[in-house]
Each structure stands twice: as structure tokens, then as C-alpha cells.
GROMACS .gro file of C-alpha atoms in nm:
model
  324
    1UNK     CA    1   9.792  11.042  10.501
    2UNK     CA    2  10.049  11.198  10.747
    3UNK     CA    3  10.413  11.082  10.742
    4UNK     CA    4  10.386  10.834  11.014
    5UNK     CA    5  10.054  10.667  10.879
    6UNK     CA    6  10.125  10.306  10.738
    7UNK     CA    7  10.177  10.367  10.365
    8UNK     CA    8   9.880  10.134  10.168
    9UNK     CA    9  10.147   9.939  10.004
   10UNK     CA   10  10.307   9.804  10.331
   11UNK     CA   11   9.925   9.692  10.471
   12UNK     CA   12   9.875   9.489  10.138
   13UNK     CA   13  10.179   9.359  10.162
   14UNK     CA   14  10.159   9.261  10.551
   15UNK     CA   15   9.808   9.157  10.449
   16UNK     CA   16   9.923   8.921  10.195
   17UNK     CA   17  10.124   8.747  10.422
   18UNK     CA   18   9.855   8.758  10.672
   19UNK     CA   19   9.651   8.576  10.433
   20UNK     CA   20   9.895   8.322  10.319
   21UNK     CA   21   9.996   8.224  10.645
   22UNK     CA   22   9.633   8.178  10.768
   23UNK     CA   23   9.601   7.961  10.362
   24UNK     CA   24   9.789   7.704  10.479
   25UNK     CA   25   9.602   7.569  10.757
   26UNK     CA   26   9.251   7.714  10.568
   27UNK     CA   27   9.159   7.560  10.231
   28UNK     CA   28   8.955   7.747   9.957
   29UNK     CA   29   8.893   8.028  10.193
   30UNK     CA   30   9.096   8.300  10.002
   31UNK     CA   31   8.796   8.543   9.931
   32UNK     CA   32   8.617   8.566  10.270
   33UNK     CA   33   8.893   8.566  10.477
   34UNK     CA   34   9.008   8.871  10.279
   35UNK     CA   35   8.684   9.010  10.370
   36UNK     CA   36   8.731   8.868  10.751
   37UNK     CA   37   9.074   9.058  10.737
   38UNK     CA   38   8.943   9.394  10.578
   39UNK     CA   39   8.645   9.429  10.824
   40UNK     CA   40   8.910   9.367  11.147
   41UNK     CA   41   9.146   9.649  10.949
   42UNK     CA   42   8.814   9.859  10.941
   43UNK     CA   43   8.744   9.771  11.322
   44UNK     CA   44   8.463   9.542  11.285
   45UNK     CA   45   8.289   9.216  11.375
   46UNK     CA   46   8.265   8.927  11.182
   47UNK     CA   47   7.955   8.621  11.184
   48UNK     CA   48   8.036   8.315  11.010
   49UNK     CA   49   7.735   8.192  10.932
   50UNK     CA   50   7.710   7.828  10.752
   51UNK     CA   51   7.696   7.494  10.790
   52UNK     CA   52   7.907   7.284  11.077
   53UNK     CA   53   8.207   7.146  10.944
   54UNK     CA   54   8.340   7.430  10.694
   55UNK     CA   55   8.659   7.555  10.923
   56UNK     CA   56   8.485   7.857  11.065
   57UNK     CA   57   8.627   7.832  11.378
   58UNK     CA   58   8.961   7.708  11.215
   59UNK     CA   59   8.953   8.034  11.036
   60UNK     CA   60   8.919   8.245  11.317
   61UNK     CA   61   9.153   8.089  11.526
   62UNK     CA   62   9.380   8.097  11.247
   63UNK     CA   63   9.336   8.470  11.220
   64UNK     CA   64   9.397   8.566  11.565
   65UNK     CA   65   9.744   8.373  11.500
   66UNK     CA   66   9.869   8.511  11.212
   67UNK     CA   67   9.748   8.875  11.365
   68UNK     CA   68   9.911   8.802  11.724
   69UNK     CA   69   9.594   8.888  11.887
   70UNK     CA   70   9.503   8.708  12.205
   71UNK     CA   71   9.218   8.484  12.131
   72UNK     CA   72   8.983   8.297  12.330
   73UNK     CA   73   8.687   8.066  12.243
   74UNK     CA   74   8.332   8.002  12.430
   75UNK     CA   75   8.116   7.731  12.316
   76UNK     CA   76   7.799   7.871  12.337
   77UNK     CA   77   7.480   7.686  12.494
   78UNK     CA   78   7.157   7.748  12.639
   79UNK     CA   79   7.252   7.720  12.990
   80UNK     CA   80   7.564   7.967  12.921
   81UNK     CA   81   7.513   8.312  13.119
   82UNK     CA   82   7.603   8.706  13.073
   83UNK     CA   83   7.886   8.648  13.324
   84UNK     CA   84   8.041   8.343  13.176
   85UNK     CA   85   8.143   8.584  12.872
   86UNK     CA   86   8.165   8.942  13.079
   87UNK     CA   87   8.312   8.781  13.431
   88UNK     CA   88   8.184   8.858  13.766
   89UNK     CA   89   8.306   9.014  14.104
   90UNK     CA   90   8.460   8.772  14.324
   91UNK     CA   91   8.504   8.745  14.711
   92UNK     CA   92   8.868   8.801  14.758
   93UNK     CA   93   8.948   8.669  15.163
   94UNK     CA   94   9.323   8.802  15.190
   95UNK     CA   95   9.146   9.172  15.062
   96UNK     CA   96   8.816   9.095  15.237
   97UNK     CA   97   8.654   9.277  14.954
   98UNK     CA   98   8.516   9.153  14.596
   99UNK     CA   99   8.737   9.163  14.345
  100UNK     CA  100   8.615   9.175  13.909
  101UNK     CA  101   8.788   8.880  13.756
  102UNK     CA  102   8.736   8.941  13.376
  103UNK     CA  103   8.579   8.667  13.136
  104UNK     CA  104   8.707   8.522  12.804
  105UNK     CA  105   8.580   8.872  12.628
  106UNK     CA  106   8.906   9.041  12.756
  107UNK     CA  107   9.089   8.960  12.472
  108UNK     CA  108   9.171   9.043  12.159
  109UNK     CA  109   8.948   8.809  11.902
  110UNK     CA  110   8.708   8.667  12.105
  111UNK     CA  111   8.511   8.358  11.906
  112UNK     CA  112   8.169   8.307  12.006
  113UNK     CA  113   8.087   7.932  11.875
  114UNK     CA  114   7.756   7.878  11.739
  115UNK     CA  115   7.579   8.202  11.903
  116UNK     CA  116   7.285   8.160  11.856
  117UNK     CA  117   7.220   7.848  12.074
  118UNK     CA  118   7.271   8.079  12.358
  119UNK     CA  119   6.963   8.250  12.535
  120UNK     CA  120   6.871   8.629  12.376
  121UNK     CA  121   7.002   8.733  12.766
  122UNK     CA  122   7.333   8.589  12.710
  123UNK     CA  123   7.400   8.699  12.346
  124UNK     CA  124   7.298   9.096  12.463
  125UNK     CA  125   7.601   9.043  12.698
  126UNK     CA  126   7.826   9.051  12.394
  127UNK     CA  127   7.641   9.386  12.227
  128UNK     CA  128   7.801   9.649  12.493
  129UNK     CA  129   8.163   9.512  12.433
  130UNK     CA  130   8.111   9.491  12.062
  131UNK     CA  131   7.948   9.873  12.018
  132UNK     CA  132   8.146  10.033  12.315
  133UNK     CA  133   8.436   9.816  12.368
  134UNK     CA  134   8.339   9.786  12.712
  135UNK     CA  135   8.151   9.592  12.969
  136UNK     CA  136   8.015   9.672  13.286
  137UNK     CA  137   7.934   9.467  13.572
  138UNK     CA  138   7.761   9.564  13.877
  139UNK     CA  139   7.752   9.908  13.781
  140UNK     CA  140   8.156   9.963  13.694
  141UNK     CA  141   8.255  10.017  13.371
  142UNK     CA  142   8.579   9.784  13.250
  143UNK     CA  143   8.743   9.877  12.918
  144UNK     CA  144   8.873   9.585  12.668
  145UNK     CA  145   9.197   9.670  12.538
  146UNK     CA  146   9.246   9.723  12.142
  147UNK     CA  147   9.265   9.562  11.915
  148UNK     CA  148   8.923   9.384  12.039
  149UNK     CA  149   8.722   9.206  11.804
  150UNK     CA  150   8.444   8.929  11.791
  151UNK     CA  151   8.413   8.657  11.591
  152UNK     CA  152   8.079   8.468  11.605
  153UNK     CA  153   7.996   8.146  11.423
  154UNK     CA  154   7.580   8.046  11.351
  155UNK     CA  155   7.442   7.719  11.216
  156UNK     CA  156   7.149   7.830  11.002
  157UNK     CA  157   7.010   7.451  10.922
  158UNK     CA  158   6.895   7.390  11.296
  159UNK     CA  159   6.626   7.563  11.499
  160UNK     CA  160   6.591   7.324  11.768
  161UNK     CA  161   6.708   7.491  12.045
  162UNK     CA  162   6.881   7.805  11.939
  163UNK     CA  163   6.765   8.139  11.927
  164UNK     CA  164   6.766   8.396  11.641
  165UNK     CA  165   6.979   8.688  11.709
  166UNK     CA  166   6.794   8.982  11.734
  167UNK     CA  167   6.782   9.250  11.507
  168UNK     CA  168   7.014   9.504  11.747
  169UNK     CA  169   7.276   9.280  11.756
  170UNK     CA  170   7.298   9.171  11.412
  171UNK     CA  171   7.304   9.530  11.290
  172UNK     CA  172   7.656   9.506  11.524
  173UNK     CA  173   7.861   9.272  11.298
  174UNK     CA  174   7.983   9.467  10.959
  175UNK     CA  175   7.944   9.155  10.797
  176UNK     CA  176   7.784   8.815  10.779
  177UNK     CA  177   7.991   8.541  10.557
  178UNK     CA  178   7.877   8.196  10.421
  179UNK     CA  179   8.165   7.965  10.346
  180UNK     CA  180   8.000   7.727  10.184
  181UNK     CA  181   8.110   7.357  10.046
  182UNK     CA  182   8.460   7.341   9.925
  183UNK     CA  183   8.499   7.250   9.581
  184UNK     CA  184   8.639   6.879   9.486
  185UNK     CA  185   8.967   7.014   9.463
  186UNK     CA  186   8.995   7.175   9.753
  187UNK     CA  187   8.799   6.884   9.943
  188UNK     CA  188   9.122   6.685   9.825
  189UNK     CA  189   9.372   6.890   9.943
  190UNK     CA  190   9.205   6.918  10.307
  191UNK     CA  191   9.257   6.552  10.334
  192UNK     CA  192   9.602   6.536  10.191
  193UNK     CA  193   9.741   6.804  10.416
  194UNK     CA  194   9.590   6.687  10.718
  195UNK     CA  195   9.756   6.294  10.603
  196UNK     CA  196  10.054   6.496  10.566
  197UNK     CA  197  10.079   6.650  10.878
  198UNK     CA  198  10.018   6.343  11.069
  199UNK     CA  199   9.833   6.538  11.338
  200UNK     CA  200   9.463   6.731  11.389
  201UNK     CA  201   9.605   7.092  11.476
  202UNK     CA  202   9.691   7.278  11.173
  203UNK     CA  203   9.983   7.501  11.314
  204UNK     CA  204   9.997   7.884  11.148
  205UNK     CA  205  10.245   8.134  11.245
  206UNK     CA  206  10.235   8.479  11.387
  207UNK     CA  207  10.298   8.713  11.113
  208UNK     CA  208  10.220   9.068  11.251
  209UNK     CA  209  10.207   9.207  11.630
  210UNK     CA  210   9.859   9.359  11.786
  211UNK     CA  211  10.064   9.702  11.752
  212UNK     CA  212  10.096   9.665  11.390
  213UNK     CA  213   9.752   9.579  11.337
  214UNK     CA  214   9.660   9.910  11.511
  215UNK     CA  215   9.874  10.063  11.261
  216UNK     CA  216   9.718   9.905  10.962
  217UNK     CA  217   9.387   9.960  11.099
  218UNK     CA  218   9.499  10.400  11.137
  219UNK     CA  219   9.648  10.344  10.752
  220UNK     CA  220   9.313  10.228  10.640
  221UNK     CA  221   9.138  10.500  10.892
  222UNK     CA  222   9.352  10.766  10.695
  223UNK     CA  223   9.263  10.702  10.329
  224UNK     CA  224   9.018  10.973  10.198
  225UNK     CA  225   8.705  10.851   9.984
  226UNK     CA  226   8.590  10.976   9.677
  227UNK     CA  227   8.196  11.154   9.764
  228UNK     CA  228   8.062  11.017   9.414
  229UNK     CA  229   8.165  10.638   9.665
  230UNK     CA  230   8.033  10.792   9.935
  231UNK     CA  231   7.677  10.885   9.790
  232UNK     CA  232   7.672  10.508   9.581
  233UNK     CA  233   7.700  10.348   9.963
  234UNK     CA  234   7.368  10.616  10.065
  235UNK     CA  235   7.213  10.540   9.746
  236UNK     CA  236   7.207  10.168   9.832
  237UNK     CA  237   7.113  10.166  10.146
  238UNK     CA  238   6.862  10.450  10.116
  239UNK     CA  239   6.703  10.184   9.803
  240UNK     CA  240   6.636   9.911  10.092
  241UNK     CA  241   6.462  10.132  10.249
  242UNK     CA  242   6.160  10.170   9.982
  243UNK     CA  243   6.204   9.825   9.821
  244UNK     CA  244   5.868   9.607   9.832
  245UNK     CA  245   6.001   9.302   9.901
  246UNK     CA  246   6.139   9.434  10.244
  247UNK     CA  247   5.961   9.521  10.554
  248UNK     CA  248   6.278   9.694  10.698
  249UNK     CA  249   6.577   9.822  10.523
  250UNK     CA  250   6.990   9.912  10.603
  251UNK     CA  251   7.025  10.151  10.907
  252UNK     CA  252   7.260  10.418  10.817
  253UNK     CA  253   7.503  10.195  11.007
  254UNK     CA  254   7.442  10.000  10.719
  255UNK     CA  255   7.588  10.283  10.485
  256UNK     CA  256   7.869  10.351  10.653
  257UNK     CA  257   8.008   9.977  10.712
  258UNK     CA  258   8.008   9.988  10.323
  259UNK     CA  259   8.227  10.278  10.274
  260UNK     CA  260   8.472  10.118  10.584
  261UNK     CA  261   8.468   9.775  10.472
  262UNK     CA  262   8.520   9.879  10.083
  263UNK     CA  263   8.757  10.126  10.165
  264UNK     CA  264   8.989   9.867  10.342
  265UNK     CA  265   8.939   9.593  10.079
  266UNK     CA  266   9.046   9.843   9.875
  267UNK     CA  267   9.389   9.888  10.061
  268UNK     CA  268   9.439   9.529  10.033
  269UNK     CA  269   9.438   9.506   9.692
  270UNK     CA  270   9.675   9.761   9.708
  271UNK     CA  271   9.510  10.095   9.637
  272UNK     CA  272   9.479  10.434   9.759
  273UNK     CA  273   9.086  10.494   9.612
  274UNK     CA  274   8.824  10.293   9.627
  275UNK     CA  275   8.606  10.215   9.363
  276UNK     CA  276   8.289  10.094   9.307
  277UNK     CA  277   8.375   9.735   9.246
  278UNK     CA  278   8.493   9.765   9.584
  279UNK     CA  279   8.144   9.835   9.731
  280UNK     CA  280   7.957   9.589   9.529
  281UNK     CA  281   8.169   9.336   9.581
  282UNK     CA  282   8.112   9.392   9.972
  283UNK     CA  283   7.696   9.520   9.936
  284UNK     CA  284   7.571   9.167  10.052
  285UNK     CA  285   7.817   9.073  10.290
  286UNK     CA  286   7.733   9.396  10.434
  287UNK     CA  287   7.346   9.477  10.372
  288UNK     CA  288   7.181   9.124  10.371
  289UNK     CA  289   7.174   9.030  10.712
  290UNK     CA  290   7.010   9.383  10.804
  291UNK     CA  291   6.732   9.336  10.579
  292UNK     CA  292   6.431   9.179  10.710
  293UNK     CA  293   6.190   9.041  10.450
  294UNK     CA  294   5.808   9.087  10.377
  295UNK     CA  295   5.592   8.798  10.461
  296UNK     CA  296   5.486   8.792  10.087
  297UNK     CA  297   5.871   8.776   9.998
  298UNK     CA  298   5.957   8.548  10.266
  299UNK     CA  299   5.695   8.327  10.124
  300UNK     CA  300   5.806   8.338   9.792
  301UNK     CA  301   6.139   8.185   9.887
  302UNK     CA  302   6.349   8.516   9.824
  303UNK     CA  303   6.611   8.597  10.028
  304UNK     CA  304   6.801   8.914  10.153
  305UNK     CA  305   7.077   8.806   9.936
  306UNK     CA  306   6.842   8.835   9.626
  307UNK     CA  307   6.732   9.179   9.659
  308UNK     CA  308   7.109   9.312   9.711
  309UNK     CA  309   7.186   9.174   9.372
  310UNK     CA  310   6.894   9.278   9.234
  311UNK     CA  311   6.981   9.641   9.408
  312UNK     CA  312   7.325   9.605   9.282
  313UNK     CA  313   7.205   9.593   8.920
  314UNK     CA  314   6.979   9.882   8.962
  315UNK     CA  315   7.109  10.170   9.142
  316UNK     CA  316   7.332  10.350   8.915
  317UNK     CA  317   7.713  10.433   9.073
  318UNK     CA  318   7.950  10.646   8.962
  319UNK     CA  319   8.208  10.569   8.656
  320UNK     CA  320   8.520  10.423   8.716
  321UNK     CA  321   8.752  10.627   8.495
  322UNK     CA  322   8.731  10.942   8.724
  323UNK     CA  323   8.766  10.782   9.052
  324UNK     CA  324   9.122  10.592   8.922
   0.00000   0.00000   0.00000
């Protein structure tokens, strides 16, 4: 790291707060919003994928507070088009020309709500912004400003009316997060917080700037990884690859979102190495939603999730002693 890099201690400790802030409006969420927050530090795109009603978008929104990132939010439906996300040239009398007027993408955490009840057209829209961090409309070219990230939330229980996301534009979100049920607890203290407040928003503050998540995002960019790390992340995605359950396995895009996403989990729990705990405990957040099952498998009732942790348990990694 160079002299004017954010030192790793400073983004946990900004990341902390981050996280605590976004806690109290967020219940039971501590785990994969720490993942949510380490794959915006590594400078990619989250999709919440779970049943309605577990604060996804809360989350989100929440995030883009705390962060001080300019958010905006697009309910998706079928009828929604590419322009409605991207924006579109308009006729401008007092210039007697058409002028672009940009769309809710030109921000800096854009939350698309339930994606995939938009049409396969519409989603594509998104995959230019989230890969290039740019759109283009009629042929010109408009860049989004960093920080830019998406958020995208998916109801996997219906499939009346929504559309799968294809393959391409899954392989475009580092990770995919369930939330799951709260437990009884934490079901609790949702409804005594929200009796408490006496209102339906749950208000967060702003904890960091958009500049200082730049920063935090070069800190993390900065730290060096160990190659025994860097050959694990290979090793597990290369073992997709030839596993029989699977009829396609992790793109080396795969590979690498492990070593970014581990490497900045790693810096929030304070550290300047990463370790292999690191990558497992980020291997099916990252790798499941990029596998694509076997009909035999599919059949079988396994899931992508399965053969990660069976992966996991398989693929030797490198000892922890030498990498601390």
C-alpha cells in the first residue's frame, strides 16, 4: 500500500459503523450485509434473492444511506422498457434539437425491485451499465459516475409472469444472497422497534461520503494476495468445471470475484491477508448462482448450493499458519 492508500484499519473501522448504522433500521441481517458491503468495497453487484417481505429493499436503501450514495429505485414489471432504466433523447423546443435526459441508472446504487418480472429485453438494458459502467442510447455513449452500483432483488417462489435472468447477466452480479426468515428473536425486535418508532420509515444516517467509499474501495484494491489464495480460488472454480452433477461450471469471472470479494471481507474484519476462511466463507455466495445443474441433478432435488459445499470439503487449500 502507498502512503495515501486508506490504511485497512480505518476501512474496518468506517465499515463497522457502516454496518451499525444500516443495524438499526435492518434486523438479523449482520452477516450478508457484511457481504453486501464487501462486494460494493470490491466494486460489485449485489442480487438479493428470497422471499418478499425479508427487508431486501430496506437493506439496500439502507446502504446507499449510510454510504451517501445517491440511490434510486425502479419497480420492475413486464411492461417496463430499456429506456425507462437507461433514459431516452428528448425533443428540446427552446434548442430545437433532442436532448438525452438520463434514467434512474444515473446514480450511485441503483435498486432494481424484483428483476426478474421484467422482460429478458429490459433486464439486458442493465448488463452494459453494470460491466462497462456505461450506457448508450442511440448510438452515444454516456458514462455513470462512480461509485455506481446495482442492487437487484428476485422472488424465487413465483414463476407466473417473470422471467429467469439469463445466464450473461447473472454471471454480472459477484454475488447472490438469501436472507432468509428471521429468527423468533429477531422477528420480536422488528415489531418492537417499528411500535417504538411510531412510524413505517426506519430513518439511518449517512455515515461516510461517495469520496470515501472510493477510497475504501482503492484500500481494498491495494492489498496484495497470497498466490497459495490465489490458486485455492482457480482450484475451485476450475473443480465446477468437471463436476458431474453440473452441466456448466464458474467462468473465470467466477475465480476472480472470489479472490475480490474475500480479499475485502478480509479488510473488514480487519486484516491485511486473506485467508482461506475468507474464500470459503464467500465460495457459494459467489459460485452458486453461476452453476447450472444437470438434468439428472436437477431432478434429484440438488442444488448449486450443494455442490459448493460439497466442493468446499474436497478441494484441498492451503494452511493457515503460513498465510498469517
Amino acid at each position: 500500500m502507498t502512503d495515501s492508500t486508506m490504511p485497512v484499519a480505518e476501512i474496518a473501522e468506517l465499515g463497522d459503523r457502516i454496518l451499525g448504522e444500516v443495524g438499526t433500521a435492518v434486523v438479523g441481517m449482520r452477516d450478508p450485509l457484511q457481504i453486501a458491503l464487501a462486494t460494493i468495497l470490491a466494486g460489485g453487484h449485489v442480487l438479493f434473492e428470497d422471499v418478499p417481505g425479508t427487508g431486501k429493499t430496506l437493506a439496500a436503501r439502507s446502504l446507499a444511506t449510510a454510504l451517501g450514495l445517491a440511490f434510486s429505485r425502479l419497480q420492475c414489471t413486464p411492461d417496463l422498457l430499456p429506456s425507462d432504466i437507461t433514459g431516452s433523447s428528448v425533443w428540446d423546443p427552446q434548442r430545437g434539437d433532442f436532448v438525452f435526459r438520463p434514467g434512474p441508472v444515473f446514480t450511485g446504487l441503483f435498486l432494481a425491485d424484483e428483476i426478474n418480472r421484467t422482460a429478458p429485453k429490459t433486464q439486458s438494458a442493465l448488463l452494459e451499465a453494470m460491466a462497462e459502467r456505461q450506457v448508450t442510447v442511440e448510438g452515444a455513449s454516456h458514462p455513470l459516475t462512480p461509485p455506481f452500483h446495482v442492487v437487484a432483488t428476485s422472488n424465487p417462489v413465483e414463476y407466473e409472469g417473470t422471467y429467469p435472468l439469463p445466464e450473461a447477466q447473472l454471471d454480472r452480479f459477484m454475488v447472490r444472497l438469501a436472507v432468509g426468515y428471521p429468527t423468533r428473536e429477531g422477528e420480536r425486535e422488528v415489531l418492537q422497534r417499528r411500535i417504538a418508532r411510531q412510524q413505517e420509515a426506519a430513518p439511518v444516517s449517512q455515515v461516510v461520503t461517495a469520496a470515501t467509499v472510493i477510497q475504501m474501495q482503492a484500500g481494498v484494491e491495494a492489498l496484495p494476495v497470497d498466490p497459495d489464495v490465489v490458486a485455492y480460488c482457480v482450484d475451485l472454480a476450475g473443480a465446477t468445471r468437471g463436476h458431474p452433477g453440473l452441466e456448466v461450471g464458474a467462468s473465470p469471472r467466477g475465480s476472480q470475484n472470489l479472490v475480490l470479494l474475500a480479499r475485502a471481507v478480509a479488510v473488514l474484519e480487519g486484516r491485511d491477508f486473506v485467508l482461506p476462511e475468507d474464500v470459503k466463507r464467500v465460495a457459494v455466495p459467489v459460485l452458486a448462482h453461476r452453476l447450472t445443474l444437470t438434468a439428472t441433478a436437477w431432478a434429484s432435488g440438488r442444488r448449486p448450493e450443494d455442490i459448493v459445499a460439497e466442493l468446499l470439503a474436497s478441494v484441498p487449500g492451503p494452511t493457515t499458519a503460513r498465510l498469517s
